[in-house]
JSON list of C-alpha atoms in Angstrom, two decimals:
[
{"chain": "A", "resi": 13, "resn": "MET", "atom": "CA", "xyz": [21.05, 13.27, 39.81]},
{"chain": "A", "resi": 14, "resn": "ARG", "atom": "CA", "xyz": [20.84, 16.39, 41.88]},
{"chain": "A", "resi": 15, "resn": "GLU", "atom": "CA", "xyz": [22.26, 16.14, 45.36]},
{"chain": "A", "resi": 16, "resn": "GLY", "atom": "CA", "xyz": [19.60, 15.56, 47.97]},
{"chain": "A", "resi": 17, "resn": "SER", "atom": "CA", "xyz": [16.94, 14.76, 45.36]},
{"chain": "A", "resi": 18, "resn": "ALA", "atom": "CA", "xyz": [15.28, 11.37, 45.13]},
{"chain": "A", "resi": 19, "resn": "VAL", "atom": "CA", "xyz": [14.12, 12.05, 41.56]},
{"chain": "A", "resi": 20, "resn": "PRO", "atom": "CA", "xyz": [16.78, 12.04, 38.85]},
{"chain": "A", "resi": 21, "resn": "SER", "atom": "CA", "xyz": [16.68, 15.07, 36.58]},
{"chain": "A", "resi": 22, "resn": "VAL", "atom": "CA", "xyz": [16.42, 14.60, 32.84]},
{"chain": "A", "resi": 23, "resn": "VAL", "atom": "CA", "xyz": [19.31, 16.51, 31.39]},
{"chain": "A", "resi": 24, "resn": "VAL", "atom": "CA", "xyz": [19.40, 15.35, 27.78]},
{"chain": "A", "resi": 25, "resn": "MET", "atom": "CA", "xyz": [16.48, 14.06, 25.73]},
{"chain": "A", "resi": 26, "resn": "SER", "atom": "CA", "xyz": [16.21, 13.70, 22.01]},
{"chain": "A", "resi": 27, "resn": "ASN", "atom": "CA", "xyz": [14.32, 16.43, 20.19]},
{"chain": "A", "resi": 28, "resn": "ARG", "atom": "CA", "xyz": [12.91, 13.92, 17.69]},
{"chain": "A", "resi": 29, "resn": "ASN", "atom": "CA", "xyz": [9.47, 14.00, 19.30]},
{"chain": "A", "resi": 30, "resn": "PRO", "atom": "CA", "xyz": [8.69, 17.34, 20.98]},
{"chain": "A", "resi": 31, "resn": "GLU", "atom": "CA", "xyz": [5.21, 16.17, 22.04]},
{"chain": "A", "resi": 32, "resn": "LEU", "atom": "CA", "xyz": [6.70, 13.23, 23.92]},
{"chain": "A", "resi": 33, "resn": "ARG", "atom": "CA", "xyz": [9.19, 15.54, 25.63]},
{"chain": "A", "resi": 34, "resn": "LYS", "atom": "CA", "xyz": [6.35, 17.91, 26.54]},
{"chain": "A", "resi": 35, "resn": "ASP", "atom": "CA", "xyz": [4.31, 15.04, 28.03]},
{"chain": "A", "resi": 36, "resn": "LEU", "atom": "CA", "xyz": [7.30, 13.78, 30.01]},
{"chain": "A", "resi": 37, "resn": "ASP", "atom": "CA", "xyz": [8.08, 17.26, 31.33]},
{"chain": "A", "resi": 38, "resn": "ALA", "atom": "CA", "xyz": [4.42, 17.68, 32.33]},
{"chain": "A", "resi": 39, "resn": "ALA", "atom": "CA", "xyz": [4.44, 14.32, 34.12]},
{"chain": "A", "resi": 40, "resn": "VAL", "atom": "CA", "xyz": [7.62, 15.23, 36.01]},
{"chain": "A", "resi": 41, "resn": "GLN", "atom": "CA", "xyz": [6.23, 18.65, 36.97]},
{"chain": "A", "resi": 42, "resn": "THR", "atom": "CA", "xyz": [2.94, 17.10, 38.09]},
{"chain": "A", "resi": 43, "resn": "ARG", "atom": "CA", "xyz": [4.85, 14.53, 40.15]},
{"chain": "A", "resi": 44, "resn": "LYS", "atom": "CA", "xyz": [6.80, 17.34, 41.82]},
{"chain": "A", "resi": 45, "resn": "GLU", "atom": "CA", "xyz": [3.59, 19.21, 42.64]},
{"chain": "A", "resi": 46, "resn": "LEU", "atom": "CA", "xyz": [1.51, 16.22, 43.81]},
{"chain": "A", "resi": 47, "resn": "GLY", "atom": "CA", "xyz": [4.20, 14.22, 45.52]},
{"chain": "A", "resi": 48, "resn": "GLU", "atom": "CA", "xyz": [4.95, 10.51, 45.64]},
{"chain": "A", "resi": 49, "resn": "ASN", "atom": "CA", "xyz": [1.33, 9.50, 46.29]},
{"chain": "A", "resi": 50, "resn": "TYR", "atom": "CA", "xyz": [0.40, 9.98, 42.62]},
{"chain": "A", "resi": 51, "resn": "GLU", "atom": "CA", "xyz": [3.65, 8.72, 41.11]},
{"chain": "A", "resi": 52, "resn": "ALA", "atom": "CA", "xyz": [2.28, 5.32, 40.00]},
{"chain": "A", "resi": 53, "resn": "ALA", "atom": "CA", "xyz": [-0.75, 6.93, 38.32]},
{"chain": "A", "resi": 54, "resn": "LEU", "atom": "CA", "xyz": [1.44, 9.50, 36.55]},
{"chain": "A", "resi": 55, "resn": "ILE", "atom": "CA", "xyz": [3.81, 6.82, 35.29]},
{"chain": "A", "resi": 56, "resn": "GLU", "atom": "CA", "xyz": [0.89, 4.68, 34.11]},
{"chain": "A", "resi": 57, "resn": "SER", "atom": "CA", "xyz": [-0.65, 7.64, 32.27]},
{"chain": "A", "resi": 58, "resn": "PHE", "atom": "CA", "xyz": [2.65, 8.50, 30.59]},
{"chain": "A", "resi": 59, "resn": "LEU", "atom": "CA", "xyz": [3.23, 4.87, 29.57]},
{"chain": "A", "resi": 60, "resn": "GLU", "atom": "CA", "xyz": [-0.27, 4.68, 28.03]},
{"chain": "A", "resi": 61, "resn": "LYS", "atom": "CA", "xyz": [0.48, 7.77, 25.93]},
{"chain": "A", "resi": 62, "resn": "LEU", "atom": "CA", "xyz": [3.81, 6.25, 24.95]},
{"chain": "A", "resi": 63, "resn": "ASP", "atom": "CA", "xyz": [2.09, 2.98, 23.95]},
{"chain": "A", "resi": 64, "resn": "GLU", "atom": "CA", "xyz": [-0.38, 4.92, 21.79]},
{"chain": "A", "resi": 65, "resn": "ARG", "atom": "CA", "xyz": [2.44, 6.75, 20.04]},
{"chain": "A", "resi": 66, "resn": "ILE", "atom": "CA", "xyz": [4.35, 3.52, 19.45]},
{"chain": "A", "resi": 67, "resn": "ASP", "atom": "CA", "xyz": [1.22, 1.89, 18.00]},
{"chain": "A", "resi": 68, "resn": "GLU", "atom": "CA", "xyz": [0.66, 4.88, 15.70]},
{"chain": "A", "resi": 69, "resn": "THR", "atom": "CA", "xyz": [4.28, 4.76, 14.54]},
{"chain": "A", "resi": 70, "resn": "VAL", "atom": "CA", "xyz": [4.13, 1.03, 13.86]},
{"chain": "A", "resi": 71, "resn": "ASP", "atom": "CA", "xyz": [0.80, 1.39, 12.02]},
{"chain": "A", "resi": 72, "resn": "ARG", "atom": "CA", "xyz": [2.24, 4.13, 9.81]},
{"chain": "A", "resi": 73, "resn": "ALA", "atom": "CA", "xyz": [5.34, 2.04, 9.06]},
{"chain": "A", "resi": 74, "resn": "VAL", "atom": "CA", "xyz": [3.25, -1.04, 8.19]},
{"chain": "A", "resi": 75, "resn": "ASP", "atom": "CA", "xyz": [0.91, 1.02, 6.00]},
{"chain": "A", "resi": 76, "resn": "LYS", "atom": "CA", "xyz": [3.89, 2.54, 4.22]},
{"chain": "A", "resi": 77, "resn": "ARG", "atom": "CA", "xyz": [5.42, -0.91, 3.68]},
{"chain": "A", "resi": 78, "resn": "LEU", "atom": "CA", "xyz": [2.14, -2.33, 2.33]},
{"chain": "A", "resi": 79, "resn": "ARG", "atom": "CA", "xyz": [1.66, 0.64, -0.02]},
{"chain": "A", "resi": 80, "resn": "ARG", "atom": "CA", "xyz": [5.23, 0.23, -1.30]},
{"chain": "A", "resi": 81, "resn": "ARG", "atom": "CA", "xyz": [4.73, -3.51, -1.80]},
{"chain": "A", "resi": 82, "resn": "LEU", "atom": "CA", "xyz": [1.44, -2.94, -3.63]},
{"chain": "A", "resi": 83, "resn": "ALA", "atom": "CA", "xyz": [3.06, -0.30, -5.83]},
{"chain": "A", "resi": 84, "resn": "GLU", "atom": "CA", "xyz": [5.93, -2.66, -6.69]},
{"chain": "A", "resi": 85, "resn": "GLN", "atom": "CA", "xyz": [3.50, -5.42, -7.59]},
{"chain": "A", "resi": 86, "resn": "GLN", "atom": "CA", "xyz": [1.45, -3.04, -9.73]},
{"chain": "A", "resi": 87, "resn": "VAL", "atom": "CA", "xyz": [4.58, -2.03, -11.63]},
{"chain": "A", "resi": 88, "resn": "VAL", "atom": "CA", "xyz": [5.62, -5.66, -12.10]},
{"chain": "A", "resi": 89, "resn": "GLY", "atom": "CA", "xyz": [2.04, -6.79, -12.87]},
{"chain": "A", "resi": 90, "resn": "GLY", "atom": "CA", "xyz": [1.54, -4.05, -15.45]},
{"chain": "A", "resi": 91, "resn": "GLY", "atom": "CA", "xyz": [-1.35, -2.15, -13.93]},
{"chain": "A", "resi": 92, "resn": "PRO", "atom": "CA", "xyz": [-3.55, -1.48, -10.97]},
{"chain": "A", "resi": 93, "resn": "ALA", "atom": "CA", "xyz": [-5.08, -4.37, -9.11]},
{"chain": "A", "resi": 94, "resn": "SER", "atom": "CA", "xyz": [-7.00, -4.86, -5.91]},
{"chain": "A", "resi": 95, "resn": "MET", "atom": "CA", "xyz": [-5.33, -6.41, -2.86]},
{"chain": "A", "resi": 96, "resn": "GLY", "atom": "CA", "xyz": [-6.92, -9.81, -3.31]},
{"chain": "A", "resi": 97, "resn": "ASP", "atom": "CA", "xyz": [-6.61, -10.07, -7.09]},
{"chain": "A", "resi": 98, "resn": "ARG", "atom": "CA", "xyz": [-3.10, -8.76, -7.74]},
{"chain": "A", "resi": 99, "resn": "ASN", "atom": "CA", "xyz": [-2.10, -11.35, -10.31]},
{"chain": "A", "resi": 100, "resn": "TRP", "atom": "CA", "xyz": [-5.51, -12.11, -11.75]},
{"chain": "A", "resi": 101, "resn": "ARG", "atom": "CA", "xyz": [-5.46, -11.61, -15.50]},
{"chain": "A", "resi": 102, "resn": "GLY", "atom": "CA", "xyz": [-8.99, -12.67, -16.31]},
{"chain": "A", "resi": 103, "resn": "PRO", "atom": "CA", "xyz": [-10.01, -15.49, -18.63]},
{"chain": "A", "resi": 104, "resn": "ALA", "atom": "CA", "xyz": [-7.93, -14.26, -21.59]},
{"chain": "A", "resi": 105, "resn": "PRO", "atom": "CA", "xyz": [-4.93, -16.64, -21.23]},
{"chain": "A", "resi": 106, "resn": "ALA", "atom": "CA", "xyz": [-7.15, -19.66, -20.55]},
{"chain": "A", "resi": 107, "resn": "PHE", "atom": "CA", "xyz": [-9.43, -18.79, -23.47]},
{"chain": "A", "resi": 108, "resn": "ALA", "atom": "CA", "xyz": [-6.46, -18.27, -25.77]},
{"chain": "A", "resi": 109, "resn": "LEU", "atom": "CA", "xyz": [-5.03, -21.67, -24.83]},
{"chain": "A", "resi": 110, "resn": "ALA", "atom": "CA", "xyz": [-8.39, -23.38, -25.37]},
{"chain": "A", "resi": 111, "resn": "ALA", "atom": "CA", "xyz": [-8.85, -21.69, -28.75]},
{"chain": "A", "resi": 112, "resn": "MET", "atom": "CA", "xyz": [-5.32, -22.59, -29.86]},
{"chain": "A", "resi": 113, "resn": "SER", "atom": "CA", "xyz": [-5.81, -26.17, -28.66]},
{"chain": "A", "resi": 114, "resn": "LEU", "atom": "CA", "xyz": [-8.92, -26.56, -30.78]},
{"chain": "A", "resi": 115, "resn": "LEU", "atom": "CA", "xyz": [-7.25, -24.84, -33.72]},
{"chain": "A", "resi": 116, "resn": "PHE", "atom": "CA", "xyz": [-4.27, -27.22, -33.62]},
{"chain": "A", "resi": 117, "resn": "ALA", "atom": "CA", "xyz": [-6.42, -30.23, -32.74]},
{"chain": "A", "resi": 118, "resn": "ILE", "atom": "CA", "xyz": [-8.01, -30.36, -36.19]},
{"chain": "A", "resi": 119, "resn": "PRO", "atom": "CA", "xyz": [-4.83, -30.76, -38.28]},
{"chain": "A", "resi": 120, "resn": "LEU", "atom": "CA", "xyz": [-3.07, -32.84, -35.59]},
{"chain": "A", "resi": 121, "resn": "SER", "atom": "CA", "xyz": [-6.05, -35.23, -35.46]},
{"chain": "A", "resi": 122, "resn": "ALA", "atom": "CA", "xyz": [-6.13, -35.54, -39.24]},
{"chain": "A", "resi": 123, "resn": "ILE", "atom": "CA", "xyz": [-2.39, -36.16, -39.55]},
{"chain": "A", "resi": 124, "resn": "ALA", "atom": "CA", "xyz": [-2.24, -38.59, -36.62]},
{"chain": "A", "resi": 125, "resn": "ALA", "atom": "CA", "xyz": [-5.33, -40.56, -37.73]},
{"chain": "A", "resi": 126, "resn": "SER", "atom": "CA", "xyz": [-4.19, -40.79, -41.36]},
{"chain": "A", "resi": 127, "resn": "HIS", "atom": "CA", "xyz": [-0.64, -41.95, -40.57]},
{"chain": "A", "resi": 128, "resn": "VAL", "atom": "CA", "xyz": [-1.03, -44.04, -37.43]},
{"chain": "A", "resi": 129, "resn": "GLY", "atom": "CA", "xyz": [-4.75, -44.59, -37.05]},
{"chain": "A", "resi": 130, "resn": "PHE", "atom": "CA", "xyz": [-6.82, -44.53, -33.90]},
{"chain": "A", "resi": 131, "resn": "LEU", "atom": "CA", "xyz": [-3.74, -44.85, -31.63]},
{"chain": "A", "resi": 132, "resn": "GLY", "atom": "CA", "xyz": [-2.21, -41.75, -33.26]},
{"chain": "A", "resi": 133, "resn": "LEU", "atom": "CA", "xyz": [-5.48, -39.87, -32.69]},
{"chain": "A", "resi": 134, "resn": "LEU", "atom": "CA", "xyz": [-5.40, -40.83, -28.99]},
{"chain": "A", "resi": 135, "resn": "VAL", "atom": "CA", "xyz": [-1.77, -39.72, -28.64]},
{"chain": "A", "resi": 136, "resn": "ALA", "atom": "CA", "xyz": [-2.48, -36.36, -30.33]},
{"chain": "A", "resi": 137, "resn": "TRP", "atom": "CA", "xyz": [-5.50, -35.67, -28.13]},
{"chain": "A", "resi": 138, "resn": "GLY", "atom": "CA", "xyz": [-3.61, -36.90, -25.06]},
{"chain": "A", "resi": 139, "resn": "GLY", "atom": "CA", "xyz": [-0.92, -34.30, -25.79]},
{"chain": "A", "resi": 140, "resn": "ILE", "atom": "CA", "xyz": [-3.51, -31.55, -26.19]},
{"chain": "A", "resi": 141, "resn": "VAL", "atom": "CA", "xyz": [-5.22, -32.55, -22.94]},
{"chain": "A", "resi": 142, "resn": "GLY", "atom": "CA", "xyz": [-1.84, -32.74, -21.19]},
{"chain": "A", "resi": 143, "resn": "VAL", "atom": "CA", "xyz": [-0.86, -29.22, -22.25]},
{"chain": "A", "resi": 144, "resn": "ASN", "atom": "CA", "xyz": [-4.20, -27.85, -21.01]},
{"chain": "A", "resi": 145, "resn": "ALA", "atom": "CA", "xyz": [-3.95, -29.80, -17.74]},
{"chain": "A", "resi": 146, "resn": "CYS", "atom": "CA", "xyz": [-0.42, -28.45, -17.10]},
{"chain": "A", "resi": 147, "resn": "TYR", "atom": "CA", "xyz": [-1.63, -24.90, -17.71]},
{"chain": "A", "resi": 148, "resn": "ALA", "atom": "CA", "xyz": [-4.60, -25.36, -15.37]},
{"chain": "A", "resi": 149, "resn": "SER", "atom": "CA", "xyz": [-2.33, -26.82, -12.68]},
{"chain": "A", "resi": 150, "resn": "ILE", "atom": "CA", "xyz": [0.14, -23.94, -12.89]},
{"chain": "A", "resi": 151, "resn": "ALA", "atom": "CA", "xyz": [-2.67, -21.36, -12.91]},
{"chain": "A", "resi": 152, "resn": "ASN", "atom": "CA", "xyz": [-4.25, -22.93, -9.80]},
{"chain": "A", "resi": 153, "resn": "THR", "atom": "CA", "xyz": [-0.89, -23.01, -8.00]},
{"chain": "A", "resi": 154, "resn": "GLN", "atom": "CA", "xyz": [-0.27, -19.34, -8.76]},
{"chain": "A", "resi": 155, "resn": "ARG", "atom": "CA", "xyz": [-3.80, -18.44, -7.70]},
{"chain": "A", "resi": 156, "resn": "GLY", "atom": "CA", "xyz": [-3.26, -20.30, -4.41]},
{"chain": "A", "resi": 157, "resn": "ARG", "atom": "CA", "xyz": [-0.01, -18.42, -3.78]},
{"chain": "A", "resi": 158, "resn": "THR", "atom": "CA", "xyz": [-1.71, -15.11, -4.52]},
{"chain": "A", "resi": 159, "resn": "GLU", "atom": "CA", "xyz": [-4.55, -15.91, -2.11]},
{"chain": "A", "resi": 160, "resn": "ARG", "atom": "CA", "xyz": [-2.11, -16.94, 0.65]},
{"chain": "A", "resi": 161, "resn": "ARG", "atom": "CA", "xyz": [-0.07, -13.76, 0.08]},
{"chain": "A", "resi": 162, "resn": "ALA", "atom": "CA", "xyz": [-3.25, -11.65, 0.26]},
{"chain": "A", "resi": 163, "resn": "ARG", "atom": "CA", "xyz": [-4.25, -13.35, 3.53]},
{"chain": "A", "resi": 164, "resn": "ASP", "atom": "CA", "xyz": [-0.76, -12.77, 4.95]},
{"chain": "A", "resi": 165, "resn": "ASP", "atom": "CA", "xyz": [-0.90, -9.09, 3.95]},
{"chain": "A", "resi": 166, "resn": "GLN", "atom": "CA", "xyz": [-4.28, -8.70, 5.62]},
{"chain": "A", "resi": 167, "resn": "ARG", "atom": "CA", "xyz": [-2.82, -10.07, 8.87]},
{"chain": "A", "resi": 168, "resn": "TRP", "atom": "CA", "xyz": [-0.31, -7.21, 8.91]}
]
């Protein structure tokens, strides 16, 4: 502080943000010219500008983080995808499982029915249905996680 002065002087300020320094210097100069009557308004104005800059900085950081996260997921997922459908692979895996189930069902049914009878046929088809049910359950769980993750990302 200067001797005899009620306002402390700013001796050192970071040069990281020259606009902020310029705004602060302008506010201090204006305060010196207008006097104490306008001090509260000057401080409020400066704090609003500071809040805007903080919001802009946070928004840029969040956008950068989301872009990086999306890029990482695209690399891991094997290609571009929209925010909501990052892990969606289309009907191909489900169709392939259904086709393979039917393909294996024919010989499994014949072998089971010829060796064990109707009970063997039920066990074979129960296994086929079980495999398909497990796949559907896992796919629904992953889809639910993806949807929750997309909702969480949209909140940011």
